[in-house]
Amino acid sequence: MLKVNGVNRTVDVDGDTPVLWVLRDVLGMTGTKFGCGLSLCGACTVHVNGVATRSCITTVDSVAGKNVSTIESLAGTRVGRALQKAWLDQEVPQCGYCQSGQLMSATALLISNPAPTDADIDAAMAGNICRCGTYLRIRAGIKEAARALSTSTEARK
């Protein structure tokens, strides 16, 4: 039994199967990407109970009873929508391959730290590689989303 994006799913796999392959091959959720298979590039980043986690080295047994959130769920969250808009406004993606992992790491950052500094952003995003080199646009997108979220929060008070 696995909980993905708030839905309980039953999968018939060995307990040591990486979550990445369960998502992609068993559940057909291909938004989470395979990059290196060694937890070095961040393309496979998902959230496990809200924490950015590399799904290529995380076993399905280790997430039993925990909530796994994928890129497919991002538009259903306020932070995710703000980041997606900022990504488009800043024209962040080039090839786009790493972007699901980038967005998942950025979402975890903004949920835990709604007003990150450049150093906070760099630290949170350090494990995500972008071969196209859009790091400055990624940082700008995170800052834009943080501003938008703080403005909308202030407007609701």
PDB file of C-alpha atoms in Angstrom:
ATOM      1  CA  MET A   1       0.000   0.000   0.000  1.00  0.00           C
ATOM      2  CA  LEU A   2       1.372   3.356  -1.058  1.00  0.00           C
ATOM      3  CA  LYS A   3      -0.165   6.810  -0.686  1.00  0.00           C
ATOM      4  CA  VAL A   4       0.586   8.969  -3.722  1.00  0.00           C
ATOM      5  CA  ASN A   5      -0.799  12.484  -4.076  1.00  0.00           C
ATOM      6  CA  GLY A   6      -3.331  11.722  -1.356  1.00  0.00           C
ATOM      7  CA  VAL A   7      -4.639   8.535  -2.974  1.00  0.00           C
ATOM      8  CA  ASN A   8      -3.997   5.074  -1.521  1.00  0.00           C
ATOM      9  CA  ARG A   9      -2.547   2.773  -4.171  1.00  0.00           C
ATOM     10  CA  THR A  10      -1.831  -0.927  -3.948  1.00  0.00           C
ATOM     11  CA  VAL A  11       1.274  -2.020  -5.835  1.00  0.00           C
ATOM     12  CA  ASP A  12       2.698  -5.500  -6.272  1.00  0.00           C
ATOM     13  CA  VAL A  13       6.452  -4.922  -6.156  1.00  0.00           C
ATOM     14  CA  ASP A  14       9.416  -6.010  -4.061  1.00  0.00           C
ATOM     15  CA  GLY A  15       9.944  -3.807  -1.010  1.00  0.00           C
ATOM     16  CA  ASP A  16      13.370  -2.698  -2.202  1.00  0.00           C
ATOM     17  CA  THR A  17      12.009  -1.328  -5.492  1.00  0.00           C
ATOM     18  CA  PRO A  18      12.839   2.383  -5.840  1.00  0.00           C
ATOM     19  CA  VAL A  19       9.832   4.689  -5.570  1.00  0.00           C
ATOM     20  CA  LEU A  20      10.824   6.215  -8.929  1.00  0.00           C
ATOM     21  CA  TRP A  21      10.139   2.969 -10.777  1.00  0.00           C
ATOM     22  CA  VAL A  22       6.897   2.361  -8.920  1.00  0.00           C
ATOM     23  CA  LEU A  23       5.692   5.821  -9.916  1.00  0.00           C
ATOM     24  CA  ARG A  24       6.805   5.598 -13.543  1.00  0.00           C
ATOM     25  CA  ASP A  25       6.468   1.929 -14.471  1.00  0.00           C
ATOM     26  CA  VAL A  26       3.721   0.649 -12.184  1.00  0.00           C
ATOM     27  CA  LEU A  27       1.512   3.716 -11.706  1.00  0.00           C
ATOM     28  CA  GLY A  28       2.237   5.365 -15.076  1.00  0.00           C
ATOM     29  CA  MET A  29       3.134   8.715 -13.485  1.00  0.00           C
ATOM     30  CA  THR A  30       5.951   9.839 -15.765  1.00  0.00           C
ATOM     31  CA  GLY A  31       6.341  13.404 -14.500  1.00  0.00           C
ATOM     32  CA  THR A  32       9.062  12.279 -12.105  1.00  0.00           C
ATOM     33  CA  LYS A  33      12.196  11.810 -14.206  1.00  0.00           C
ATOM     34  CA  PHE A  34      15.081   9.359 -14.116  1.00  0.00           C
ATOM     35  CA  GLY A  35      18.373  11.188 -14.306  1.00  0.00           C
ATOM     36  CA  CYS A  36      21.351   9.464 -12.744  1.00  0.00           C
ATOM     37  CA  GLY A  37      19.932   6.758 -10.486  1.00  0.00           C
ATOM     38  CA  LEU A  38      22.418   7.735  -7.779  1.00  0.00           C
ATOM     39  CA  SER A  39      20.677  10.667  -6.058  1.00  0.00           C
ATOM     40  CA  LEU A  40      23.131  13.129  -7.591  1.00  0.00           C
ATOM     41  CA  CYS A  41      21.069  15.114 -10.104  1.00  0.00           C
ATOM     42  CA  GLY A  42      17.665  15.733  -8.464  1.00  0.00           C
ATOM     43  CA  ALA A  43      15.537  14.960 -11.539  1.00  0.00           C
ATOM     44  CA  CYS A  44      13.646  12.315  -9.548  1.00  0.00           C
ATOM     45  CA  THR A  45      12.740  14.569  -6.604  1.00  0.00           C
ATOM     46  CA  VAL A  46       9.379  13.961  -4.942  1.00  0.00           C
ATOM     47  CA  HIS A  47       8.090  14.896  -1.491  1.00  0.00           C
ATOM     48  CA  VAL A  48       7.797  12.322   1.261  1.00  0.00           C
ATOM     49  CA  ASN A  49       5.713  13.845   4.031  1.00  0.00           C
ATOM     50  CA  GLY A  50       6.617  17.256   2.625  1.00  0.00           C
ATOM     51  CA  VAL A  51      10.383  16.688   2.482  1.00  0.00           C
ATOM     52  CA  ALA A  52      12.174  16.810  -0.880  1.00  0.00           C
ATOM     53  CA  THR A  53      13.397  13.246  -1.431  1.00  0.00           C
ATOM     54  CA  ARG A  54      15.285  11.508  -4.237  1.00  0.00           C
ATOM     55  CA  SER A  55      12.951   8.766  -5.422  1.00  0.00           C
ATOM     56  CA  CYS A  56      15.650   6.872  -7.334  1.00  0.00           C
ATOM     57  CA  ILE A  57      17.246   5.643  -4.090  1.00  0.00           C
ATOM     58  CA  THR A  58      14.171   5.617  -1.839  1.00  0.00           C
ATOM     59  CA  THR A  59      12.620   2.184  -1.508  1.00  0.00           C
ATOM     60  CA  VAL A  60       8.898   1.622  -1.578  1.00  0.00           C
ATOM     61  CA  ASP A  61       9.126  -0.078   1.850  1.00  0.00           C
ATOM     62  CA  SER A  62      10.606   3.087   3.358  1.00  0.00           C
ATOM     63  CA  VAL A  63       7.591   5.198   2.353  1.00  0.00           C
ATOM     64  CA  ALA A  64       4.909   2.850   3.669  1.00  0.00           C
ATOM     65  CA  GLY A  65       2.426   4.904   5.675  1.00  0.00           C
ATOM     66  CA  LYS A  66       3.858   8.191   4.371  1.00  0.00           C
ATOM     67  CA  ASN A  67       2.460  10.581   1.799  1.00  0.00           C
ATOM     68  CA  VAL A  68       4.389  10.744  -1.476  1.00  0.00           C
ATOM     69  CA  SER A  69       3.681  13.860  -3.550  1.00  0.00           C
ATOM     70  CA  THR A  70       4.774  14.127  -7.155  1.00  0.00           C
ATOM     71  CA  ILE A  71       4.951  16.862  -9.770  1.00  0.00           C
ATOM     72  CA  GLU A  72       1.474  15.790 -10.892  1.00  0.00           C
ATOM     73  CA  SER A  73       0.056  17.202  -7.642  1.00  0.00           C
ATOM     74  CA  LEU A  74       1.842  20.552  -7.774  1.00  0.00           C
ATOM     75  CA  ALA A  75      -0.922  22.550  -9.481  1.00  0.00           C
ATOM     76  CA  GLY A  76      -3.232  21.578  -6.631  1.00  0.00           C
ATOM     77  CA  THR A  77      -1.220  23.622  -4.133  1.00  0.00           C
ATOM     78  CA  ARG A  78      -0.923  27.377  -3.669  1.00  0.00           C
ATOM     79  CA  VAL A  79       2.891  27.247  -3.591  1.00  0.00           C
ATOM     80  CA  GLY A  80       2.998  24.973  -6.618  1.00  0.00           C
ATOM     81  CA  ARG A  81       0.793  27.273  -8.669  1.00  0.00           C
ATOM     82  CA  ALA A  82       2.890  30.305  -7.709  1.00  0.00           C
ATOM     83  CA  LEU A  83       6.071  28.510  -8.727  1.00  0.00           C
ATOM     84  CA  GLN A  84       4.616  27.279 -12.014  1.00  0.00           C
ATOM     85  CA  LYS A  85       3.543  30.829 -12.886  1.00  0.00           C
ATOM     86  CA  ALA A  86       6.941  32.227 -11.911  1.00  0.00           C
ATOM     87  CA  TRP A  87       8.679  29.510 -13.959  1.00  0.00           C
ATOM     88  CA  LEU A  88       6.726  30.649 -17.023  1.00  0.00           C
ATOM     89  CA  ASP A  89       7.207  34.372 -16.287  1.00  0.00           C
ATOM     90  CA  GLN A  90      10.981  33.904 -15.862  1.00  0.00           C
ATOM     91  CA  GLU A  91      11.205  31.490 -18.824  1.00  0.00           C
ATOM     92  CA  VAL A  92      13.096  29.062 -16.591  1.00  0.00           C
ATOM     93  CA  PRO A  93      13.005  25.831 -18.608  1.00  0.00           C
ATOM     94  CA  GLN A  94      15.043  25.243 -21.710  1.00  0.00           C
ATOM     95  CA  CYS A  95      15.077  21.523 -22.385  1.00  0.00           C
ATOM     96  CA  GLY A  96      12.832  21.022 -19.343  1.00  0.00           C
ATOM     97  CA  TYR A  97      14.093  17.605 -18.303  1.00  0.00           C
ATOM     98  CA  CYS A  98      15.167  18.611 -14.796  1.00  0.00           C
ATOM     99  CA  GLN A  99      12.252  20.914 -14.146  1.00  0.00           C
ATOM    100  CA  SER A 100       9.972  18.533 -12.256  1.00  0.00           C
ATOM    101  CA  GLY A 101      12.771  17.930  -9.754  1.00  0.00           C
ATOM    102  CA  GLN A 102      13.620  21.638  -9.632  1.00  0.00           C
ATOM    103  CA  LEU A 103       9.987  22.548  -8.955  1.00  0.00           C
ATOM    104  CA  MET A 104       9.592  19.890  -6.262  1.00  0.00           C
ATOM    105  CA  SER A 105      12.731  21.108  -4.454  1.00  0.00           C
ATOM    106  CA  ALA A 106      11.633  24.741  -4.797  1.00  0.00           C
ATOM    107  CA  THR A 107       8.188  23.878  -3.423  1.00  0.00           C
ATOM    108  CA  ALA A 108       9.672  22.173  -0.363  1.00  0.00           C
ATOM    109  CA  LEU A 109      11.874  25.237   0.170  1.00  0.00           C
ATOM    110  CA  LEU A 110       9.021  27.749   0.007  1.00  0.00           C
ATOM    111  CA  ILE A 111       6.808  25.672   2.261  1.00  0.00           C
ATOM    112  CA  SER A 112       9.524  25.541   4.921  1.00  0.00           C
ATOM    113  CA  ASN A 113      10.916  29.041   4.287  1.00  0.00           C
ATOM    114  CA  PRO A 114       8.502  31.486   2.624  1.00  0.00           C
ATOM    115  CA  ALA A 115      11.124  34.261   2.379  1.00  0.00           C
ATOM    116  CA  PRO A 116      14.385  32.575   1.370  1.00  0.00           C
ATOM    117  CA  THR A 117      17.620  34.461   0.834  1.00  0.00           C
ATOM    118  CA  ASP A 118      19.914  33.725  -2.095  1.00  0.00           C
ATOM    119  CA  ALA A 119      21.968  31.522   0.233  1.00  0.00           C
ATOM    120  CA  ASP A 120      18.837  29.640   1.325  1.00  0.00           C
ATOM    121  CA  ILE A 121      17.850  29.076  -2.305  1.00  0.00           C
ATOM    122  CA  ASP A 122      21.338  27.948  -3.265  1.00  0.00           C
ATOM    123  CA  ALA A 123      21.462  25.496  -0.353  1.00  0.00           C
ATOM    124  CA  ALA A 124      18.003  24.047  -1.033  1.00  0.00           C
ATOM    125  CA  MET A 125      18.599  23.706  -4.766  1.00  0.00           C
ATOM    126  CA  ALA A 126      22.242  22.528  -4.593  1.00  0.00           C
ATOM    127  CA  GLY A 127      21.373  18.902  -5.356  1.00  0.00           C
ATOM    128  CA  ASN A 128      19.426  19.734  -8.509  1.00  0.00           C
ATOM    129  CA  ILE A 129      21.448  19.842 -11.703  1.00  0.00           C
ATOM    130  CA  CYS A 130      20.304  21.802 -14.743  1.00  0.00           C
ATOM    131  CA  ARG A 131      22.423  20.904 -17.751  1.00  0.00           C
ATOM    132  CA  CYS A 132      21.083  23.952 -19.588  1.00  0.00           C
ATOM    133  CA  GLY A 133      22.429  26.205 -16.813  1.00  0.00           C
ATOM    134  CA  THR A 134      19.245  28.107 -15.965  1.00  0.00           C
ATOM    135  CA  TYR A 135      20.250  28.524 -12.313  1.00  0.00           C
ATOM    136  CA  LEU A 136      19.857  32.312 -12.282  1.00  0.00           C
ATOM    137  CA  ARG A 137      16.346  32.017 -13.746  1.00  0.00           C
ATOM    138  CA  ILE A 138      15.516  29.272 -11.243  1.00  0.00           C
ATOM    139  CA  ARG A 139      16.562  31.576  -8.402  1.00  0.00           C
ATOM    140  CA  ALA A 140      14.582  34.451  -9.933  1.00  0.00           C
ATOM    141  CA  GLY A 141      11.538  32.200 -10.257  1.00  0.00           C
ATOM    142  CA  ILE A 142      11.734  31.152  -6.618  1.00  0.00           C
ATOM    143  CA  LYS A 143      12.041  34.797  -5.531  1.00  0.00           C
ATOM    144  CA  GLU A 144       9.097  35.807  -7.724  1.00  0.00           C
ATOM    145  CA  ALA A 145       6.942  33.020  -6.306  1.00  0.00           C
ATOM    146  CA  ALA A 146       7.928  33.977  -2.744  1.00  0.00           C
ATOM    147  CA  ARG A 147       6.941  37.610  -3.416  1.00  0.00           C
ATOM    148  CA  ALA A 148       3.636  36.567  -4.981  1.00  0.00           C
ATOM    149  CA  LEU A 149       2.842  34.286  -2.056  1.00  0.00           C
ATOM    150  CA  SER A 150       3.675  36.952   0.536  1.00  0.00           C
ATOM    151  CA  THR A 151       1.591  39.543  -1.327  1.00  0.00           C
ATOM    152  CA  SER A 152      -1.403  37.208  -1.567  1.00  0.00           C
ATOM    153  CA  THR A 153      -1.008  36.346   2.124  1.00  0.00           C
ATOM    154  CA  GLU A 154      -0.945  40.024   3.035  1.00  0.00           C
ATOM    155  CA  ALA A 155      -4.006  40.702   0.861  1.00  0.00           C
ATOM    156  CA  ARG A 156      -6.001  38.044   2.758  1.00  0.00           C
ATOM    157  CA  LYS A 157      -5.303  39.608   6.170  1.00  0.00           C
TER     158      LYS A 157
END
